[in-house]
mmCIF file with all atom_site columns, C-alpha atoms in Angstrom:
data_model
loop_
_atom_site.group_PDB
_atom_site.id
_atom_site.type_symbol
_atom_site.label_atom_id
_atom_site.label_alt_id
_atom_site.label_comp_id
_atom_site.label_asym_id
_atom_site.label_entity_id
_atom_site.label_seq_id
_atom_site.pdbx_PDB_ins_code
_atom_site.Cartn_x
_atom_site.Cartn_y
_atom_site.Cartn_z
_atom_site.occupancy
_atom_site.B_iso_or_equiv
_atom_site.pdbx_formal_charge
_atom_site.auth_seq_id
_atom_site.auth_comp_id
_atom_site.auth_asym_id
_atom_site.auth_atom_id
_atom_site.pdbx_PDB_model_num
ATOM 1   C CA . UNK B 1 1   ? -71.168 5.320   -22.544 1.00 0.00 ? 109 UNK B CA 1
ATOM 2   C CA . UNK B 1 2   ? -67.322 6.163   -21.832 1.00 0.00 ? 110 UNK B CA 1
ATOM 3   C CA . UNK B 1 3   ? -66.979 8.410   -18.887 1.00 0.00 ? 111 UNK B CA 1
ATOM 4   C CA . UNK B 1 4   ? -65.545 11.898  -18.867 1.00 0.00 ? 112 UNK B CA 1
ATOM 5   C CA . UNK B 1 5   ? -62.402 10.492  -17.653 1.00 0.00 ? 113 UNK B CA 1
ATOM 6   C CA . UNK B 1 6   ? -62.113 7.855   -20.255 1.00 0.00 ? 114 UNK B CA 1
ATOM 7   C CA . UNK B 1 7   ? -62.847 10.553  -23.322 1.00 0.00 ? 115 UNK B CA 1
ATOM 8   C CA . UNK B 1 8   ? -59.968 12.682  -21.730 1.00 0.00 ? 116 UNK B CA 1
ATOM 9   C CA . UNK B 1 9   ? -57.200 10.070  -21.299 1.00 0.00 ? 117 UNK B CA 1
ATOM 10  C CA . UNK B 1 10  ? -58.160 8.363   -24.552 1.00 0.00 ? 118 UNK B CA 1
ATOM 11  C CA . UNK B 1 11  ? -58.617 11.453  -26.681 1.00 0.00 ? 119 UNK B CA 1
ATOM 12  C CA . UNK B 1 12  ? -54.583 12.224  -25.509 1.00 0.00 ? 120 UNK B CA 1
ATOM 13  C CA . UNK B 1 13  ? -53.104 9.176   -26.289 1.00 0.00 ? 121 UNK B CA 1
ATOM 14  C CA . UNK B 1 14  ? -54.936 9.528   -29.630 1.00 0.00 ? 122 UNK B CA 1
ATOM 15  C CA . UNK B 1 15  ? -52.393 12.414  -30.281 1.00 0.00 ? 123 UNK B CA 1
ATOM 16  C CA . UNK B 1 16  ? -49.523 11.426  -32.956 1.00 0.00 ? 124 UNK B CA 1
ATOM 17  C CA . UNK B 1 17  ? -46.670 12.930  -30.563 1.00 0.00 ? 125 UNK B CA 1
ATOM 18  C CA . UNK B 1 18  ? -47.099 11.466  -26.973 1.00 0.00 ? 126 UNK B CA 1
ATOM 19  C CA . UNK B 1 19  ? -44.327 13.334  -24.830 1.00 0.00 ? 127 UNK B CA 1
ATOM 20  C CA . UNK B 1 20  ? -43.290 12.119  -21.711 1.00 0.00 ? 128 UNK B CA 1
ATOM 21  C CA . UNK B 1 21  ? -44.732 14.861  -19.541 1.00 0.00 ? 129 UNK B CA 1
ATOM 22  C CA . UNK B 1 22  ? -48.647 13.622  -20.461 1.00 0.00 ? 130 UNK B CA 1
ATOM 23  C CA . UNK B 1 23  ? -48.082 10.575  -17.768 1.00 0.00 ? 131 UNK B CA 1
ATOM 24  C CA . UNK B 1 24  ? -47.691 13.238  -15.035 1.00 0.00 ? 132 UNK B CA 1
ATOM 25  C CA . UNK B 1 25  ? -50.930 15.187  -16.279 1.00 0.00 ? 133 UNK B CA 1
ATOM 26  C CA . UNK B 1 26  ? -52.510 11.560  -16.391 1.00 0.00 ? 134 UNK B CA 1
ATOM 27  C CA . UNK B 1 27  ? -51.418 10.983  -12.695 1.00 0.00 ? 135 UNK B CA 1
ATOM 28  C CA . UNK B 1 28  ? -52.700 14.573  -11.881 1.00 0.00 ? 136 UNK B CA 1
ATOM 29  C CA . UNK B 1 29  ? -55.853 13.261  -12.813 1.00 0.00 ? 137 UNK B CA 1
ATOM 30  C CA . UNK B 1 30  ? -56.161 10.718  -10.538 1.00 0.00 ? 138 UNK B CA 1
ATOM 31  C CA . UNK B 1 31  ? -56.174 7.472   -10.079 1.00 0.00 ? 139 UNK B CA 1
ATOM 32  C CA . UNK B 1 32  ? -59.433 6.527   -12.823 1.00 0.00 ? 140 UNK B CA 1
ATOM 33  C CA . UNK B 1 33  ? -57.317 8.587   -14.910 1.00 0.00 ? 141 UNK B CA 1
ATOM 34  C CA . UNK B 1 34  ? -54.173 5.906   -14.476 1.00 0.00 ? 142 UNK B CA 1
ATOM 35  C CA . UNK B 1 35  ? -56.864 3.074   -14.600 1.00 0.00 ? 143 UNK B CA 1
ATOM 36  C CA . UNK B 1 36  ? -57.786 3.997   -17.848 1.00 0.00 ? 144 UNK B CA 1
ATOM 37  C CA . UNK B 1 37  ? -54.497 4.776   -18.918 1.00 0.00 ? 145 UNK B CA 1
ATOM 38  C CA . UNK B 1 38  ? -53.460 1.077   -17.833 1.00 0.00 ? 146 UNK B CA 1
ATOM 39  C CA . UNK B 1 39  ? -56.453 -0.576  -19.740 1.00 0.00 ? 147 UNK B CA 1
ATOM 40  C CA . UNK B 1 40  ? -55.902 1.122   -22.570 1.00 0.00 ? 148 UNK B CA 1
ATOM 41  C CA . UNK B 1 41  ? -52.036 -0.194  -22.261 1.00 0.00 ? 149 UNK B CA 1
ATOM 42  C CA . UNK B 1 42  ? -53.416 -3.631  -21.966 1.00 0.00 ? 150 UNK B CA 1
ATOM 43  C CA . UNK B 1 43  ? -55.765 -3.303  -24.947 1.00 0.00 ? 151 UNK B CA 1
ATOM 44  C CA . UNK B 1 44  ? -58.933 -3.690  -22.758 1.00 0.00 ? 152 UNK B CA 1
ATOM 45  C CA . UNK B 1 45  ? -60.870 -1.382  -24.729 1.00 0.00 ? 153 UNK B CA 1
ATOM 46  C CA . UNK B 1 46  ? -62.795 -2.690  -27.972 1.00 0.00 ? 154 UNK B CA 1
ATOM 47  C CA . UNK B 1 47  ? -61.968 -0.872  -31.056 1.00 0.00 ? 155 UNK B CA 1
ATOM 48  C CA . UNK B 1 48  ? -58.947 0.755   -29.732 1.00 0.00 ? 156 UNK B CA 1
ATOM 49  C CA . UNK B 1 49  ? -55.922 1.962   -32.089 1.00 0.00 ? 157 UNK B CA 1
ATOM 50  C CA . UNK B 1 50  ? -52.969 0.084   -32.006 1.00 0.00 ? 158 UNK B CA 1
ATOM 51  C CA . UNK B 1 51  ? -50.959 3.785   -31.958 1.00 0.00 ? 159 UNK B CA 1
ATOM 52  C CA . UNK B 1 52  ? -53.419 4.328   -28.894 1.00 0.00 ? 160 UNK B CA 1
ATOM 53  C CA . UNK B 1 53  ? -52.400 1.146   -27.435 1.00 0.00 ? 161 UNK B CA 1
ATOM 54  C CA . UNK B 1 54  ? -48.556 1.413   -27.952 1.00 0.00 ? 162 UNK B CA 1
ATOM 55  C CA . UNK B 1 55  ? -48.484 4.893   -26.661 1.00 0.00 ? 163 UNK B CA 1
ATOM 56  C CA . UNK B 1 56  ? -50.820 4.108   -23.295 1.00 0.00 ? 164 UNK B CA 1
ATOM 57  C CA . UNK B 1 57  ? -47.351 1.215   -22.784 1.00 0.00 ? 165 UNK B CA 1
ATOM 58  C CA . UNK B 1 58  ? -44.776 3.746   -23.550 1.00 0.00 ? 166 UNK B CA 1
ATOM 59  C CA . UNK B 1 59  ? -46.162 6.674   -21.183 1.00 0.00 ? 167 UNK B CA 1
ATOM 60  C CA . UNK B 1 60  ? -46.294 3.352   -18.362 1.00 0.00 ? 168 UNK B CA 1
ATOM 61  C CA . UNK B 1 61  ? -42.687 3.641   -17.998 1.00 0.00 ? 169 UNK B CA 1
ATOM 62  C CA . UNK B 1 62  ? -42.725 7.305   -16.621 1.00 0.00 ? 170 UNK B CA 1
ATOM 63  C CA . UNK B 1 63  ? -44.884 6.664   -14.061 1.00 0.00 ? 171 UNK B CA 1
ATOM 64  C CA . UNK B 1 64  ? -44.544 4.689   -10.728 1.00 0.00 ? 172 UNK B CA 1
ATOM 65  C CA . UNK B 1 65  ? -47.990 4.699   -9.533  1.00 0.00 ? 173 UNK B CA 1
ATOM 66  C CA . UNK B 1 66  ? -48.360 0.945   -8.523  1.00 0.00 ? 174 UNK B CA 1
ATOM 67  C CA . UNK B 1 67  ? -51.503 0.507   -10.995 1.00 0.00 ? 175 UNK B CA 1
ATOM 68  C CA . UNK B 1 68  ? -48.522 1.415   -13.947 1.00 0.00 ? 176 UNK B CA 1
ATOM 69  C CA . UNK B 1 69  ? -45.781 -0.726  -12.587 1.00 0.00 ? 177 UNK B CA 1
ATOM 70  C CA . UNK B 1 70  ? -48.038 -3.950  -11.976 1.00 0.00 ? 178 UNK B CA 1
ATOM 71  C CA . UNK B 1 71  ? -49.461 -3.217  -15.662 1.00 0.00 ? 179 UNK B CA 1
ATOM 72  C CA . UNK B 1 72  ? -46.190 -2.914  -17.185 1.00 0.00 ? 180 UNK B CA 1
ATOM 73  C CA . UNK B 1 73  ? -45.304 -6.035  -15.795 1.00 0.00 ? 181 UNK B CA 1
ATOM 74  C CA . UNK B 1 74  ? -48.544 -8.025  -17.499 1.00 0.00 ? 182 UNK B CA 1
ATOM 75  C CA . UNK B 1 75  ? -46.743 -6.299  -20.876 1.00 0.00 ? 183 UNK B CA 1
ATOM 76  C CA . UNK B 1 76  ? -43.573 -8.188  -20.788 1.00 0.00 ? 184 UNK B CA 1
ATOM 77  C CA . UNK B 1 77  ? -44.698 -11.452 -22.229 1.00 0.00 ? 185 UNK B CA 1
ATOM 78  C CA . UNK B 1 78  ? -47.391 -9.911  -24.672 1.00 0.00 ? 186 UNK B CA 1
ATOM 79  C CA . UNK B 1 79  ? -48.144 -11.795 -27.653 1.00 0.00 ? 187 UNK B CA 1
ATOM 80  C CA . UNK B 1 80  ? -47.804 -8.506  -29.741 1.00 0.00 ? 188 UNK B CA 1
ATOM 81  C CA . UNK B 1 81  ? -43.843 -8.130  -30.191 1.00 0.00 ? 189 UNK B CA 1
ATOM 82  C CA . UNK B 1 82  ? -44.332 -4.476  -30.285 1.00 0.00 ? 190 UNK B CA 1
ATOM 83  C CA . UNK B 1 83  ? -46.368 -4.037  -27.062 1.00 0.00 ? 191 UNK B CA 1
ATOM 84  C CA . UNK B 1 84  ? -43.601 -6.598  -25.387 1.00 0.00 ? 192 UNK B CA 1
ATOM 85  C CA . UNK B 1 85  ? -40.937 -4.226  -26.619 1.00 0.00 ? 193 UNK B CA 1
ATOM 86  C CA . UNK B 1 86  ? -42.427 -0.918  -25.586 1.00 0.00 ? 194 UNK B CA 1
ATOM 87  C CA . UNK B 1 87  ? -43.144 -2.736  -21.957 1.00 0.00 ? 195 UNK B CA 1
ATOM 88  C CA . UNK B 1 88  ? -39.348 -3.771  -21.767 1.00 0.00 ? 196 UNK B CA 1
ATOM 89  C CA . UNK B 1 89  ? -38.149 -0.030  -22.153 1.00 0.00 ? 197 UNK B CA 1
ATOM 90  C CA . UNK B 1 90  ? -40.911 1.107   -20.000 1.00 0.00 ? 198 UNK B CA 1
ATOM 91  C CA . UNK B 1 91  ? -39.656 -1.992  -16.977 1.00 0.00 ? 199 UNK B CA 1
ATOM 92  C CA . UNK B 1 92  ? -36.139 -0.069  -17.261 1.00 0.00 ? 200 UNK B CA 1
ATOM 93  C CA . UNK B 1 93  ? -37.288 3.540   -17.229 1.00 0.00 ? 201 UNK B CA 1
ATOM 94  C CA . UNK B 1 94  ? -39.138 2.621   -14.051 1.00 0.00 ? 202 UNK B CA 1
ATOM 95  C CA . UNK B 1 95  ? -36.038 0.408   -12.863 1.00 0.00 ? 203 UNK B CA 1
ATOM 96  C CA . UNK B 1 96  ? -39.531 -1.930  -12.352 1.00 0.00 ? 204 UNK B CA 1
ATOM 97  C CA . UNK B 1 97  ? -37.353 -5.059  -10.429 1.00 0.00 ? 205 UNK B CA 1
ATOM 98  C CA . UNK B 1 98  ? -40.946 -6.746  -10.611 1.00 0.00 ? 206 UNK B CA 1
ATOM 99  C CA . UNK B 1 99  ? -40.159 -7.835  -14.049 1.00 0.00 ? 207 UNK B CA 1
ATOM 100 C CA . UNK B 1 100 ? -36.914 -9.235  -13.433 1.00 0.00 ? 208 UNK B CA 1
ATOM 101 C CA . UNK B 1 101 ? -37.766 -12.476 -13.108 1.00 0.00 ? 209 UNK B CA 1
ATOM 102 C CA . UNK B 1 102 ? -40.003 -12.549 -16.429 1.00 0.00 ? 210 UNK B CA 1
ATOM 103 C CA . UNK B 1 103 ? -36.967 -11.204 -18.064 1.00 0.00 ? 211 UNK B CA 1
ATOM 104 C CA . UNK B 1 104 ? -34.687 -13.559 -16.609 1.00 0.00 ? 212 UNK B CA 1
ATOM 105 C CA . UNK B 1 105 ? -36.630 -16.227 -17.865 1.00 0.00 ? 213 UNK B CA 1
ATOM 106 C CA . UNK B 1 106 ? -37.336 -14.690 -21.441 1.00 0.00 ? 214 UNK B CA 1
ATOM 107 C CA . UNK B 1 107 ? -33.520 -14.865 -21.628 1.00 0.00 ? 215 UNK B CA 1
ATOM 108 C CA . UNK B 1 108 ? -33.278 -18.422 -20.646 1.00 0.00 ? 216 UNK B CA 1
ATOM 109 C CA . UNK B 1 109 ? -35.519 -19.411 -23.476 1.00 0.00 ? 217 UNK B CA 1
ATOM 110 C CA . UNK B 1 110 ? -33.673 -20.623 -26.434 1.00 0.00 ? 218 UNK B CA 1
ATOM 111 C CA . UNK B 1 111 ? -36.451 -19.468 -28.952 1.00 0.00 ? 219 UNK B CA 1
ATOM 112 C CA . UNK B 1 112 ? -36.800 -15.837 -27.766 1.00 0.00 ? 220 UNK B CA 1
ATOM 113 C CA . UNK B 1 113 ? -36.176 -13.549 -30.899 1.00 0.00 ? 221 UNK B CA 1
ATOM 114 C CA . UNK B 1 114 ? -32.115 -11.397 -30.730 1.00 0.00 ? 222 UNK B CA 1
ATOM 115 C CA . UNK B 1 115 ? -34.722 -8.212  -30.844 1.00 0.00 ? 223 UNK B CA 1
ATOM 116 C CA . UNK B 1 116 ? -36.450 -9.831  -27.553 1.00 0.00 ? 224 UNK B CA 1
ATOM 117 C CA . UNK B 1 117 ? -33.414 -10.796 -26.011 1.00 0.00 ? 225 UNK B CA 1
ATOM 118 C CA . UNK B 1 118 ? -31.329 -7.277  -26.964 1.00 0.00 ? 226 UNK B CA 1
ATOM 119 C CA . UNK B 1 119 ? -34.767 -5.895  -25.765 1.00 0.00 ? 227 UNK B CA 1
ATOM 120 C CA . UNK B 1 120 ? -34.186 -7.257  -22.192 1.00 0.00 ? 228 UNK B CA 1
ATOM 121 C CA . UNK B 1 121 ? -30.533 -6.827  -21.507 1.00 0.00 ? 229 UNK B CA 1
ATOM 122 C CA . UNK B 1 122 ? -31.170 -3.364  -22.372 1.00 0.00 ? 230 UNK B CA 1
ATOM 123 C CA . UNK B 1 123 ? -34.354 -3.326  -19.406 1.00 0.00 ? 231 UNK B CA 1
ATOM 124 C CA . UNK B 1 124 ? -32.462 -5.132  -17.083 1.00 0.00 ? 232 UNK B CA 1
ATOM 125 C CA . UNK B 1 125 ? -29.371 -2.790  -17.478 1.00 0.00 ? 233 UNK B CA 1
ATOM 126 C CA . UNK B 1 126 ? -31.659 0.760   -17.544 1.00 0.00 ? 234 UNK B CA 1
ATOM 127 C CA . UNK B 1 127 ? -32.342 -1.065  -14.132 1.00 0.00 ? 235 UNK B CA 1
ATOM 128 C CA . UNK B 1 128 ? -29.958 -1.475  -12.565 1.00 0.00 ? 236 UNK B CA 1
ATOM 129 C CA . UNK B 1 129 ? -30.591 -3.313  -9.583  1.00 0.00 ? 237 UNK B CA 1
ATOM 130 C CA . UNK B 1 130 ? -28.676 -5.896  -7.645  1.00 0.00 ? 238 UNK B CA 1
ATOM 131 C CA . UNK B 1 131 ? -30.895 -8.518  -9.047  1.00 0.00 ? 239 UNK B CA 1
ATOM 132 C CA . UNK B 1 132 ? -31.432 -7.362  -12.243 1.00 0.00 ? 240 UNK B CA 1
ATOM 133 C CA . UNK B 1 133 ? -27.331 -6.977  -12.630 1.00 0.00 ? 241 UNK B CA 1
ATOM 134 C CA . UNK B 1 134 ? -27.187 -10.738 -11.254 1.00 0.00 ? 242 UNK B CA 1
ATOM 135 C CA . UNK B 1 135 ? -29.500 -12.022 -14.253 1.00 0.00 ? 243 UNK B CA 1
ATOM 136 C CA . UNK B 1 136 ? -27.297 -10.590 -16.686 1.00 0.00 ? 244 UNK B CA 1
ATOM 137 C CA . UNK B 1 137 ? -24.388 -11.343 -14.810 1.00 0.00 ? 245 UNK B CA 1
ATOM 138 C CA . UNK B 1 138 ? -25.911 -15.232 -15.685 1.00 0.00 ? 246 UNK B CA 1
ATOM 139 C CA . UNK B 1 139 ? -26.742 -14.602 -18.848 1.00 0.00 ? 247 UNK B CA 1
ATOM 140 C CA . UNK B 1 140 ? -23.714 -13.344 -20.455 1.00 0.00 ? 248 UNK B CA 1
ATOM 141 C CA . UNK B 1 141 ? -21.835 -16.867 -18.986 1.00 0.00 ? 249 UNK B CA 1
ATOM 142 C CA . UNK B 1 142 ? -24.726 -18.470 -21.214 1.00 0.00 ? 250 UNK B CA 1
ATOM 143 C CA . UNK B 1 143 ? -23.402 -20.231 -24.428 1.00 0.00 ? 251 UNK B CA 1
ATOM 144 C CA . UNK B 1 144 ? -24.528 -19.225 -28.045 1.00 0.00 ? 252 UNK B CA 1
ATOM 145 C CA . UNK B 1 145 ? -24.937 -22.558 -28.640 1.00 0.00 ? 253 UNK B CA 1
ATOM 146 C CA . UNK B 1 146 ? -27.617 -23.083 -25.864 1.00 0.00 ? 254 UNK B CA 1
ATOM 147 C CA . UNK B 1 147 ? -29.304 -19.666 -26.396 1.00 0.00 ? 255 UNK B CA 1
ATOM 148 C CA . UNK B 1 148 ? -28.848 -18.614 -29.934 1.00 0.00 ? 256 UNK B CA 1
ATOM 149 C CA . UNK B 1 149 ? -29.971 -14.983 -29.050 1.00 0.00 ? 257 UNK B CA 1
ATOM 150 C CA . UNK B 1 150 ? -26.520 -14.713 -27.156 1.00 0.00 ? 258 UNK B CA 1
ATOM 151 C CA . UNK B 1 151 ? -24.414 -14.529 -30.409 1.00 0.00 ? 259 UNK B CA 1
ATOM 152 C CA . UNK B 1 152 ? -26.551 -11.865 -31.557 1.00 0.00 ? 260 UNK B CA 1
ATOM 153 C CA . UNK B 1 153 ? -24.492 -8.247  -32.661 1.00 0.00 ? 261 UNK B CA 1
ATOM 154 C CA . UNK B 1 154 ? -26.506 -6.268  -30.418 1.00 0.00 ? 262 UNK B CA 1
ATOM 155 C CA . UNK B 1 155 ? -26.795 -8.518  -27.146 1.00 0.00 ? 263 UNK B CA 1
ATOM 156 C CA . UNK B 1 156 ? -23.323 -8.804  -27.287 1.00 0.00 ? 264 UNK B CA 1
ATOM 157 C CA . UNK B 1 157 ? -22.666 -5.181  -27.739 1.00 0.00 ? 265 UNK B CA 1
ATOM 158 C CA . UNK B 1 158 ? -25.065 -4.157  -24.610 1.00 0.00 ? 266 UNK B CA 1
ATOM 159 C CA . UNK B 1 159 ? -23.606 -6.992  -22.511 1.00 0.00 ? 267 UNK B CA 1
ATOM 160 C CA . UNK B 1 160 ? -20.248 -5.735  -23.448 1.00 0.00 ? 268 UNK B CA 1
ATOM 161 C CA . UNK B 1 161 ? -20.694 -2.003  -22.701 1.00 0.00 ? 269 UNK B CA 1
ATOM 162 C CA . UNK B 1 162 ? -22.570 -3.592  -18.931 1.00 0.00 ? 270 UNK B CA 1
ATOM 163 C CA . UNK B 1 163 ? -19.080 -5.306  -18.295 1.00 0.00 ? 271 UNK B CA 1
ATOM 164 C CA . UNK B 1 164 ? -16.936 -2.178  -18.966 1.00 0.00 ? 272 UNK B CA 1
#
């Protein structure tokens, strides 16, 4: 039998509109309340909607209760592209430098996807840090022709606008 707390969370991320004010109310409930949140975010739940799923990750990135940043940081190298992507945005808007190296070496990797790779530049520049600023730093000296991702439109665009 779900628990009170479970129903609750669940039966708002169930909503078709998430807004970003719901991971504060979540917080306000305590810390099952995040729990829940985070397992729902890392699909522990049988049965769950995907929406649910994908909306438990993006609400992560407004929060930075440890339980959310740690989680976010399992979410990076999802198999589910979607859930990887949603994790990425959610790293930056927490400026989460725990997932700087995971996004270092996702840009390293000549087989990570130009929507990955745009994905993380744009993570690792929403944060900001000395570190994360260092890995781009790196990875815009990469060549195309090592990391295909790097003559991508859009990476080159973000790691542009980062240099200016």
């Amino acid at each position: 039998m779900p628990t009170e707390i479970e129903i609750k969370v669940i039966k708002a991320l169930s909503a078709i509109e998430v807004p970003p004010t719901l991971a504060l109310t979540i917080e306000g409930w305590g810390n099952e309340a995040v729990t829940v949140l985070c397992e729902a975010a890392l699909g522990t739940y049988p049965g769950l909607r995907q929406k649910i799923r994908t909306n438990a990750v993006a609400l992560l990135g407004w929060m930075t209760h440890p339980q959310a940043m740690e989680t976010v940081r399992m979410l990076i190298n999802d198999s589910n592209e979607d859930i990887a992507i949603r994790a990425m945005r959610s790293s930056g808007r927490q400026k989460n430098d725990g997932t700087t190296d995971q996004l270092q070496a996702l840009l390293s990797k000549s087989e990570t996807s130009p929507l990955l790779a745009a994905e993380a530049v744009q993570s690792l520049i929403n944060n900001g840090s000395v570190k994360a600023r260092a890995v781009l730093t790196q990875y815009a000296g990469q060549s195309p022709e090592t990391l295909p991702h790097r003559r991508n439109a859009l990476v080159q665009e973000l790691l542009n606008k980062m240099q200016h």
